[in-house]
CSV table of C-alpha atoms in Angstrom, one decimal:
chain,number,residue,atom,x,y,z
I,1,UNK,CA,52.0,1.1,-62.9
I,2,UNK,CA,53.1,-0.7,-66.1
I,3,UNK,CA,55.1,1.4,-68.8
I,4,UNK,CA,54.0,2.0,-72.3
I,5,UNK,CA,57.0,0.3,-73.9
I,6,UNK,CA,57.6,-0.2,-77.6
I,7,UNK,CA,56.9,0.8,-81.4
I,8,UNK,CA,54.1,-0.5,-83.0
I,9,UNK,CA,52.7,0.1,-86.4
I,10,UNK,CA,48.5,0.1,-87.4
I,11,UNK,CA,46.6,0.4,-90.3
I,12,UNK,CA,43.8,3.7,-90.2
I,13,UNK,CA,41.2,2.2,-92.5
I,14,UNK,CA,38.8,4.5,-94.6
I,15,UNK,CA,36.4,5.4,-91.3
I,16,UNK,CA,39.5,7.0,-89.6
I,17,UNK,CA,39.7,3.2,-86.9
I,18,UNK,CA,42.5,2.0,-86.1
I,19,UNK,CA,43.6,-0.6,-83.5
I,20,UNK,CA,45.5,0.3,-80.5
I,21,UNK,CA,48.2,-2.5,-79.9
I,22,UNK,CA,47.2,-4.9,-77.5
I,23,UNK,CA,49.9,-4.7,-74.6
I,24,UNK,CA,48.8,-0.7,-74.6
I,25,UNK,CA,45.6,-1.9,-74.3
I,26,UNK,CA,45.6,-4.0,-71.3
I,27,UNK,CA,47.5,-0.8,-70.0
I,28,UNK,CA,44.4,1.3,-70.5
I,29,UNK,CA,41.9,-1.3,-69.7
I,30,UNK,CA,44.2,-1.5,-65.8
I,31,UNK,CA,44.6,2.2,-65.6
I,32,UNK,CA,40.9,3.6,-66.5
I,33,UNK,CA,37.4,3.0,-63.9
I,34,UNK,CA,35.2,1.0,-65.1
I,35,UNK,CA,32.1,-0.5,-64.4
I,36,UNK,CA,29.9,-3.2,-66.9
I,37,UNK,CA,28.0,-1.1,-68.9
I,38,UNK,CA,31.5,1.4,-69.8
I,39,UNK,CA,34.2,0.5,-72.0
I,40,UNK,CA,38.1,1.8,-71.4
I,41,UNK,CA,39.1,4.9,-72.9
I,42,UNK,CA,42.3,7.2,-73.9
I,43,UNK,CA,42.8,10.4,-73.3
I,44,UNK,CA,44.4,12.3,-76.5
I,45,UNK,CA,45.9,15.2,-76.0
I,46,UNK,CA,46.5,17.3,-79.5
I,47,UNK,CA,47.1,20.7,-78.5
I,48,UNK,CA,50.4,21.8,-78.6
I,49,UNK,CA,51.6,24.1,-81.6
I,50,UNK,CA,55.4,23.0,-82.1
I,51,UNK,CA,54.2,19.1,-80.8
I,52,UNK,CA,52.9,16.7,-84.8
I,53,UNK,CA,52.0,14.0,-82.7
I,54,UNK,CA,49.2,12.5,-80.2
I,55,UNK,CA,49.8,12.2,-76.8
I,56,UNK,CA,47.8,9.7,-75.2
I,57,UNK,CA,47.4,8.9,-71.4
I,58,UNK,CA,44.9,6.3,-69.5
I,59,UNK,CA,42.4,7.5,-67.3
I,60,UNK,CA,45.2,7.2,-64.0
I,61,UNK,CA,47.9,8.8,-66.3
I,62,UNK,CA,45.2,12.0,-67.7
I,63,UNK,CA,44.1,12.8,-64.0
I,64,UNK,CA,47.9,12.9,-63.1
I,65,UNK,CA,48.5,15.1,-65.5
I,66,UNK,CA,45.6,17.3,-64.2
I,67,UNK,CA,46.4,17.2,-60.4
I,68,UNK,CA,50.4,18.5,-62.0
I,69,UNK,CA,48.8,21.4,-63.7
I,70,UNK,CA,46.7,21.7,-60.7
I,71,UNK,CA,49.5,22.9,-58.6
I,72,UNK,CA,50.6,25.3,-60.7
I,73,UNK,CA,49.7,29.3,-59.9
I,74,UNK,CA,46.0,30.0,-60.8
I,75,UNK,CA,45.9,33.0,-63.3
I,76,UNK,CA,49.8,32.3,-64.4
I,77,UNK,CA,50.7,32.1,-67.8
I,78,UNK,CA,52.0,28.7,-67.9
I,79,UNK,CA,49.1,27.4,-66.3
I,80,UNK,CA,46.6,28.5,-68.9
I,81,UNK,CA,49.2,27.5,-71.6
I,82,UNK,CA,49.5,24.2,-69.9
I,83,UNK,CA,45.2,24.0,-69.5
I,84,UNK,CA,44.7,25.5,-73.2
I,85,UNK,CA,47.1,23.4,-74.4
I,86,UNK,CA,47.1,20.1,-72.7
I,87,UNK,CA,42.9,19.6,-71.0
I,88,UNK,CA,40.8,22.1,-73.7
I,89,UNK,CA,42.9,20.5,-76.6
I,90,UNK,CA,42.5,16.6,-75.7
I,91,UNK,CA,39.6,14.4,-76.5
I,92,UNK,CA,38.8,11.6,-74.2
I,93,UNK,CA,37.9,8.2,-76.9
I,94,UNK,CA,36.5,5.2,-76.1
I,95,UNK,CA,37.8,2.0,-77.1
I,96,UNK,CA,35.8,-0.5,-79.2
I,97,UNK,CA,35.2,-4.0,-78.4
I,98,UNK,CA,37.1,-5.2,-80.9
I,99,UNK,CA,40.4,-2.9,-79.2
I,100,UNK,CA,39.6,0.0,-81.8
I,101,UNK,CA,39.3,3.3,-82.0
I,102,UNK,CA,37.9,6.0,-84.0
I,103,UNK,CA,40.4,8.9,-85.2
I,104,UNK,CA,38.8,12.0,-84.3
I,105,UNK,CA,39.2,14.7,-86.6
I,106,UNK,CA,41.5,17.7,-84.8
I,107,UNK,CA,43.3,14.1,-83.7
I,108,UNK,CA,43.8,13.3,-87.8
I,109,UNK,CA,44.6,16.3,-88.4
I,110,UNK,CA,47.2,16.8,-85.7
I,111,UNK,CA,48.7,13.8,-87.0
I,112,UNK,CA,49.0,15.3,-90.2
I,113,UNK,CA,46.1,13.4,-92.2
I,114,UNK,CA,44.2,16.0,-94.0
I,115,UNK,CA,40.3,17.0,-93.5
I,116,UNK,CA,39.5,14.2,-96.3
I,117,UNK,CA,42.1,11.5,-95.8
I,118,UNK,CA,41.5,9.4,-93.1
I,119,UNK,CA,43.7,6.1,-94.3
I,120,UNK,CA,47.8,5.8,-93.8
I,121,UNK,CA,49.4,3.9,-91.2
I,122,UNK,CA,49.5,5.0,-87.6
I,123,UNK,CA,52.8,4.9,-85.3
I,124,UNK,CA,52.4,4.4,-81.7
I,125,UNK,CA,55.7,4.9,-79.8
I,126,UNK,CA,55.6,4.3,-75.9
I,127,UNK,CA,57.1,7.3,-73.3
I,128,UNK,CA,56.7,5.2,-69.9
I,129,UNK,CA,53.3,6.8,-68.2
I,130,UNK,CA,51.7,7.8,-71.9
I,131,UNK,CA,52.4,7.1,-75.6
I,132,UNK,CA,52.7,9.0,-78.7
I,133,UNK,CA,50.5,8.8,-81.8
I,134,UNK,CA,52.0,9.8,-85.4
I,135,UNK,CA,51.4,9.1,-88.9
I,136,UNK,CA,54.3,6.4,-89.5
I,137,UNK,CA,56.0,8.8,-92.1
I,138,UNK,CA,56.4,11.4,-89.6
I,139,UNK,CA,57.5,9.5,-87.5
I,140,UNK,CA,59.6,7.2,-89.8
I,141,UNK,CA,61.5,10.8,-90.7
I,142,UNK,CA,61.8,12.0,-87.0
I,143,UNK,CA,63.9,8.7,-85.8
I,144,UNK,CA,65.8,8.8,-89.4
I,145,UNK,CA,68.3,11.3,-87.5
I,146,UNK,CA,69.7,8.4,-85.8
I,147,UNK,CA,70.9,10.0,-82.4
I,148,UNK,CA,73.8,8.5,-82.2
I,149,UNK,CA,76.4,11.4,-80.3
I,150,UNK,CA,78.3,8.9,-78.6
I,151,UNK,CA,76.9,9.1,-75.6
I,152,UNK,CA,75.3,6.1,-73.7
I,153,UNK,CA,71.6,6.8,-73.5
I,154,UNK,CA,71.9,4.5,-69.8
I,155,UNK,CA,74.0,7.3,-68.5
I,156,UNK,CA,71.1,10.1,-69.1
I,157,UNK,CA,68.9,8.5,-67.1
I,158,UNK,CA,68.5,10.2,-63.7
I,159,UNK,CA,70.8,13.0,-64.8
I,160,UNK,CA,67.6,15.7,-64.5
I,161,UNK,CA,65.5,13.2,-61.7
I,162,UNK,CA,63.1,15.2,-59.7
I,163,UNK,CA,63.8,15.0,-55.9
I,164,UNK,CA,61.5,13.1,-53.8
């Protein structure tokens, strides 16, 4: 499947609606099993206390994540945490025909919007099989310290690749 690539900035309106970038929508549509009555969906993970973003998956991506978690030892602390933060603390949102979604309250809270605050700007950041959704100010602040440590990023690719 195609990778989520690029950075996009979109306005969040007073009703907490935001447009998903067209390039990301095409991937979400292609990786969702839909019929004439259903709309493509995005699966939004808002769990994880140390995260200040929402991780977003296509249907296929969310199913692959669940399958990976399912291989973990049943009853282990690691599996319980993964299930809690990545499955229980997630929400499926249908994409409107115009390409917009309404950000659920827990998603808005994770992004740093207050309980009565919905407007602002969102940053969509592609991460191969998923994309991350931030409040723009948070994304910009995280990227202000350009990770220029003198290492060519291409040298990092493949260092920790999984076998098989």
